[in-house]
CSV table of C-alpha atoms in Angstrom, one decimal:
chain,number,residue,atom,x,y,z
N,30,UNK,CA,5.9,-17.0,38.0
N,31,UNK,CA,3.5,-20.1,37.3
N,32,UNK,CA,1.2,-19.7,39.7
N,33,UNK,CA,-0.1,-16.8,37.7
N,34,UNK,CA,-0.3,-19.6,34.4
N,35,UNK,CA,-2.7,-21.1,36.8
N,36,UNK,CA,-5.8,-18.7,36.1
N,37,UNK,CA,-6.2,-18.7,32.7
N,38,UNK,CA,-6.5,-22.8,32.9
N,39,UNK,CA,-8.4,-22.6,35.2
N,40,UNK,CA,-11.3,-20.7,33.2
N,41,UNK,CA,-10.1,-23.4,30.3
N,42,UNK,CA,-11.3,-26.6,32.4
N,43,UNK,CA,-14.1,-24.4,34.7
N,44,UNK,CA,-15.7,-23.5,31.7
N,45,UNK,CA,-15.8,-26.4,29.7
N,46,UNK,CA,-16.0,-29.0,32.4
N,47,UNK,CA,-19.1,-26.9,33.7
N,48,UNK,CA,-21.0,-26.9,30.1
N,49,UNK,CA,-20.6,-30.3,29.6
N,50,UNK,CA,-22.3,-31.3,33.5
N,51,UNK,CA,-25.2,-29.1,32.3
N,52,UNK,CA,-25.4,-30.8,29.0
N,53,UNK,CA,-25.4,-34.1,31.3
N,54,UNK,CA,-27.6,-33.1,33.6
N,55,UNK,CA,-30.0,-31.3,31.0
N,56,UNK,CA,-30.3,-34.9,28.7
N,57,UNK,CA,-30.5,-37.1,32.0
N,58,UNK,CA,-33.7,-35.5,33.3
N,59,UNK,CA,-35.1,-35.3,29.7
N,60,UNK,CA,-34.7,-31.4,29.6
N,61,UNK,CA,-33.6,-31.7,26.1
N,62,UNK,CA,-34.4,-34.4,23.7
N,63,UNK,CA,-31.6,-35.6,21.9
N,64,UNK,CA,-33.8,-38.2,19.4
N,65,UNK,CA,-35.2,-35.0,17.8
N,66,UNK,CA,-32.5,-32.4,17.7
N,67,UNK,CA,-29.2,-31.9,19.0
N,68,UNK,CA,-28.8,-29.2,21.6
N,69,UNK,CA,-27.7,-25.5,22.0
N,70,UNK,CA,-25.4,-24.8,24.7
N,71,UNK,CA,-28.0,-22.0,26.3
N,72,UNK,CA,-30.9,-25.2,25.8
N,73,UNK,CA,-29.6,-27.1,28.3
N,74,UNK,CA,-28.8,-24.5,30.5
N,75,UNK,CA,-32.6,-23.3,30.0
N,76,UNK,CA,-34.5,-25.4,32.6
N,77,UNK,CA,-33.8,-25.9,36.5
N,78,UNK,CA,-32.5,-27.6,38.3
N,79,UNK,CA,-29.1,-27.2,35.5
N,80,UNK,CA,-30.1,-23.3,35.0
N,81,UNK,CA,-28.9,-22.1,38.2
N,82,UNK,CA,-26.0,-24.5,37.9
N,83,UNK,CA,-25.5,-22.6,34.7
N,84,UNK,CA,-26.1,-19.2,35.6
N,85,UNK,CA,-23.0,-19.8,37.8
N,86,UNK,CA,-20.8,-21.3,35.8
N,87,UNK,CA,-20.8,-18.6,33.8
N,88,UNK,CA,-20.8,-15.7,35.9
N,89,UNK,CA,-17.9,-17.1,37.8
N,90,UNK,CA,-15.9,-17.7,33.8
N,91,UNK,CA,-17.0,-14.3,33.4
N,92,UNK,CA,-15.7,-13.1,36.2
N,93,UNK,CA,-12.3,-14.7,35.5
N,94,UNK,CA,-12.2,-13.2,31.7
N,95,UNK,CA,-12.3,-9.9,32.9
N,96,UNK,CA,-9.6,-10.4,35.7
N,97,UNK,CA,-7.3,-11.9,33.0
N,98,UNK,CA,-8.3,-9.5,30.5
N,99,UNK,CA,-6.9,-6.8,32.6
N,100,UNK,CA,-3.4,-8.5,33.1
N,101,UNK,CA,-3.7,-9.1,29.5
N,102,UNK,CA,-3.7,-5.3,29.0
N,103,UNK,CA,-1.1,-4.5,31.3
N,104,UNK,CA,1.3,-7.0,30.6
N,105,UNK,CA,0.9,-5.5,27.0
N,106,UNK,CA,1.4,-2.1,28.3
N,107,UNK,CA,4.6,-2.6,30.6
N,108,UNK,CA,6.0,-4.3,27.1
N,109,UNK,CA,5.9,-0.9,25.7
N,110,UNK,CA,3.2,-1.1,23.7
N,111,UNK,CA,0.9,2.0,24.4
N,112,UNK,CA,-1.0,1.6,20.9
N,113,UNK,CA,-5.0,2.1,20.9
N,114,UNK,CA,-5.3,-1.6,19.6
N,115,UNK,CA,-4.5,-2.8,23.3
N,116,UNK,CA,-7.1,-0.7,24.5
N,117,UNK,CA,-9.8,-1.5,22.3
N,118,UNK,CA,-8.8,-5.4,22.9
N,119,UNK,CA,-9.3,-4.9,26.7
N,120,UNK,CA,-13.1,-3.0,26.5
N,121,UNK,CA,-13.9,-6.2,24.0
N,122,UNK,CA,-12.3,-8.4,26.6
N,123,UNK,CA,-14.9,-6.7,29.2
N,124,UNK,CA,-17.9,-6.7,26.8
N,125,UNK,CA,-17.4,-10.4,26.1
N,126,UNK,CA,-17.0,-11.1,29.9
N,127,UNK,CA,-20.6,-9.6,30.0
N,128,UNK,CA,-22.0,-10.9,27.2
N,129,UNK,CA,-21.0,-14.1,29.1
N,130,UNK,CA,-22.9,-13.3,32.2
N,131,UNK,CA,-26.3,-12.1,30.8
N,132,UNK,CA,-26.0,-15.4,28.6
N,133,UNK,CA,-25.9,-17.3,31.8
N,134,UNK,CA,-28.2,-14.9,34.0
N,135,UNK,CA,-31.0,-14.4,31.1
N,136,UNK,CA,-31.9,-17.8,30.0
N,137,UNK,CA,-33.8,-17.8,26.3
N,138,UNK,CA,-36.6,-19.6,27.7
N,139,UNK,CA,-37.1,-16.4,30.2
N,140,UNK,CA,-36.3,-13.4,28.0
N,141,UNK,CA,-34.6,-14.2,24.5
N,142,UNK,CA,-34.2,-10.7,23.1
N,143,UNK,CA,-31.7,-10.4,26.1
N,144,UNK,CA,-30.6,-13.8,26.0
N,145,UNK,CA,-29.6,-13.2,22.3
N,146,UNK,CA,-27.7,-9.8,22.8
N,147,UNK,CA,-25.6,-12.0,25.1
N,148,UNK,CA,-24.5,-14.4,23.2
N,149,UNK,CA,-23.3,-11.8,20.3
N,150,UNK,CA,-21.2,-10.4,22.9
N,151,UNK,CA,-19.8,-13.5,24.1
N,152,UNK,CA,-19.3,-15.5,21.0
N,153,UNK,CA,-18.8,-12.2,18.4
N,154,UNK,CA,-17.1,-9.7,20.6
N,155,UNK,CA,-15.6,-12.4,21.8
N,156,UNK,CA,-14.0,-13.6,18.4
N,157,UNK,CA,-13.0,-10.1,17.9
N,158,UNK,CA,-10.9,-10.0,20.9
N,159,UNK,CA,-8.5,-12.7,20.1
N,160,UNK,CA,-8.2,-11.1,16.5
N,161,UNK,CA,-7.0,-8.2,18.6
N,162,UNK,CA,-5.1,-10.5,21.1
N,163,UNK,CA,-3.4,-12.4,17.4
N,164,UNK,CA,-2.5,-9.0,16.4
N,165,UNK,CA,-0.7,-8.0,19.7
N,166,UNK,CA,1.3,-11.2,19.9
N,167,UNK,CA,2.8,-10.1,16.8
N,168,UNK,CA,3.9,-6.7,17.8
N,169,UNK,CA,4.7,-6.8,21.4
N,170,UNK,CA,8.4,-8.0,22.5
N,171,UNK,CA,9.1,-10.3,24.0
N,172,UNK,CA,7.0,-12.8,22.6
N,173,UNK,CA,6.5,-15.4,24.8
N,174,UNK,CA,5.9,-19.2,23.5
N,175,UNK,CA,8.5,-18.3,20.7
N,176,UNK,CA,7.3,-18.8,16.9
N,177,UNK,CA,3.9,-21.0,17.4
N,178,UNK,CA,2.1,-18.8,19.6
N,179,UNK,CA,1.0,-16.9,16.9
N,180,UNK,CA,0.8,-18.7,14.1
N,181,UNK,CA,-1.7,-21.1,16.6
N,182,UNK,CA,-3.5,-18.2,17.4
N,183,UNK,CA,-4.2,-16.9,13.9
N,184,UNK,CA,-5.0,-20.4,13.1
N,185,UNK,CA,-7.7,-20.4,15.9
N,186,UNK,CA,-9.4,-17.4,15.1
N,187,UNK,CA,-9.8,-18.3,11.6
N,188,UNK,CA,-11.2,-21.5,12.9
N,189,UNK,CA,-13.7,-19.4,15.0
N,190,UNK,CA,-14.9,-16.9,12.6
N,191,UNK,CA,-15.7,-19.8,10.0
N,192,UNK,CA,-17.6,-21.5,12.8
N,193,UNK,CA,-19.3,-18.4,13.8
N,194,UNK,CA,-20.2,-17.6,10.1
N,195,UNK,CA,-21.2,-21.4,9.2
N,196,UNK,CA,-23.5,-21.3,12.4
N,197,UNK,CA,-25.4,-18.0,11.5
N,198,UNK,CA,-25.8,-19.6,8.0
N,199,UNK,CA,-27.5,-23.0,9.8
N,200,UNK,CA,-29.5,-21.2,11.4
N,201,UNK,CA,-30.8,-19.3,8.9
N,202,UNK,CA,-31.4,-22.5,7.0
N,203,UNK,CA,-32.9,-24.2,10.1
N,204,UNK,CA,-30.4,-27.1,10.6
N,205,UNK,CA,-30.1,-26.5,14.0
N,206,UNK,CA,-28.5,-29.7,15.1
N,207,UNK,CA,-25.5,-28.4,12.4
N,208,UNK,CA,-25.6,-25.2,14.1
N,209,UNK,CA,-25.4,-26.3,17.7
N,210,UNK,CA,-22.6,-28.6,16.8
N,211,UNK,CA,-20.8,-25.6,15.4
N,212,UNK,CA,-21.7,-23.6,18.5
N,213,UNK,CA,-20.2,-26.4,20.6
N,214,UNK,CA,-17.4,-26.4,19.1
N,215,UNK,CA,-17.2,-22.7,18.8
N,216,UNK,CA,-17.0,-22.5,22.4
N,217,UNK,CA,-14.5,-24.9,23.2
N,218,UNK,CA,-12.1,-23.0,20.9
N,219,UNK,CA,-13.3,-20.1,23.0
N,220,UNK,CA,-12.4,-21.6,25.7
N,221,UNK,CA,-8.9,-22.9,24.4
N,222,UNK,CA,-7.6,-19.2,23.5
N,223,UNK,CA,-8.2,-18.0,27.4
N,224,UNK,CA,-5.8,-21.1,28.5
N,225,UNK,CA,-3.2,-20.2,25.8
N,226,UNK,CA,-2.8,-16.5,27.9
N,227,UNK,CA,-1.3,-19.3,30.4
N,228,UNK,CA,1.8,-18.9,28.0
N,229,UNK,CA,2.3,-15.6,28.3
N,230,UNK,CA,1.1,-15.0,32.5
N,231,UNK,CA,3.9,-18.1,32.7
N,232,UNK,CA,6.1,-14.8,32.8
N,233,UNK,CA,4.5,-12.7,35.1
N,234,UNK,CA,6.2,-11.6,38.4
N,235,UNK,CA,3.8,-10.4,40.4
N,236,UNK,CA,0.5,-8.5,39.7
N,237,UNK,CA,-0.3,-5.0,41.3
N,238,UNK,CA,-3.2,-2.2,41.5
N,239,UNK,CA,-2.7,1.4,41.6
N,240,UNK,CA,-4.9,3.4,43.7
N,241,UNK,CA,-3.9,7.1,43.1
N,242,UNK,CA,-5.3,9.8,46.0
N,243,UNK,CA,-7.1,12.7,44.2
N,244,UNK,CA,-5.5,16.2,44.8
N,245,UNK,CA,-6.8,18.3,47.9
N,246,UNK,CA,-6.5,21.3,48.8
N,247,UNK,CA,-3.8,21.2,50.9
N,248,UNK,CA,-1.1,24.4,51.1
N,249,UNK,CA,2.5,23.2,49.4
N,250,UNK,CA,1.2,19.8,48.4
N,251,UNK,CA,1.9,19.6,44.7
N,252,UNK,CA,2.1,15.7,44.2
N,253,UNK,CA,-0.4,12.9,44.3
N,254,UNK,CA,0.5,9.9,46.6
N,255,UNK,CA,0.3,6.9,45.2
N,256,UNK,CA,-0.8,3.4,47.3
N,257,UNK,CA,0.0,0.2,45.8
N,258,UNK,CA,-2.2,-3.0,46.8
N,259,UNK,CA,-0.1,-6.5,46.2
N,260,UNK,CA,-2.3,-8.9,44.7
């Protein structure tokens, strides 16, 4: 049902549409100064007015991951696949969603430690996940998006961890400019893999939660009723 392809796109164009107003809005009021170094993504988000702008933008993308995270999971699961690999993809796929938010919530300019332990959630965990995700497409049935869907996945992780690994090593060097373009770029890729899950949520019929009662003590109950909430 593609109204369900809908969400994953969604986080696609909120997400990068939003980073790129608060690089716009952060070089228009002189926030950042581009003649002396190119920006980080979390710079420009650093300073009002744009931090609150940003703080949002990513708490709402968060938000988002972990909803789509958890079809993910269960879409994998009602495929027949009950491996531990699914479930180690989906607590990633929550870590990185918070990694996301205290990125956004915990500017570096107010507490970097913090700030810091955010983005190696969002942008490490975060490149872990699709390895995981990669590794699914490959072993779940049916395969939705036929034979490219994984080889484009592969190819985008690899593209990820080089930028990942090419930024640490910028840093370390100090060429920051270097290392925020590769950040910049790291994140649209990012950014790219969630929209791809549009391929495979194309599929979906419908999307339920299962509330389960616990047992009581009743006399002659035996059985757990089960409610079901249509989403």
């Amino acid at each position: 049902m593609w109204p369900w392809a809908l969400l994953p796109i969604i986080l696609t164009i909120w997400a990068t549409a939003g980073i790129w107003i608060v690089y716009a809005m952060a070089v228009s009021n002189g926030s950042v100064n581009m003649t002396d170094v190119f920006p980080y993504i979390s710079t420009c988000g650093s300073y009002p007015p744009q931090s609150c702008i940003f703080g949002q933008i990513l708490n709402i993308g968060a938000m988002l991951a972990i909803w789509i995270s958890a079809i993910r999971f269960q879409q994998i699961r009602d495929y027949g696949c009950h491996s531990h690999l699914n479930s180690f993809g989906l607590a990633l796929g929550f870590l990185c969603a918070l990694g996301t938010s205290i990125v956004g919530n915990f500017q570096q300019s107010v507490h970097l430690q913090t700030h810091l332990a955010g983005a190696f959630m969002a942008f490490v965990i975060g490149n872990i996940y699709f390895w995981v995700q990669t590794a699914l497409t490959y072993r779940v049935e049916p395969r939705h998006g036929g034979c490219w869907i994984g080889p484009l996945r592969f190819i985008l992780c690899v593209a990820t961890t080089a930028l990942l690994l090419m930024m640490i090593g910028f840093v370390a060097k100090g060429m920051k400019s270097i290392a925020a373009i590769c950040e910049w770029i790291l994140a649209m890729i990012l950014f790219l893999m969630y929209g791809l899950f549009c391929v495979d949520f194309w599929y979906l019929e419908g999307h339920f939660f299962h509330v389960k009662k616990g047992r009581v003590a009743i006399p002659n109950e035996h059985q757990a009723s089960t409610i079901t909430l249509s989403m």
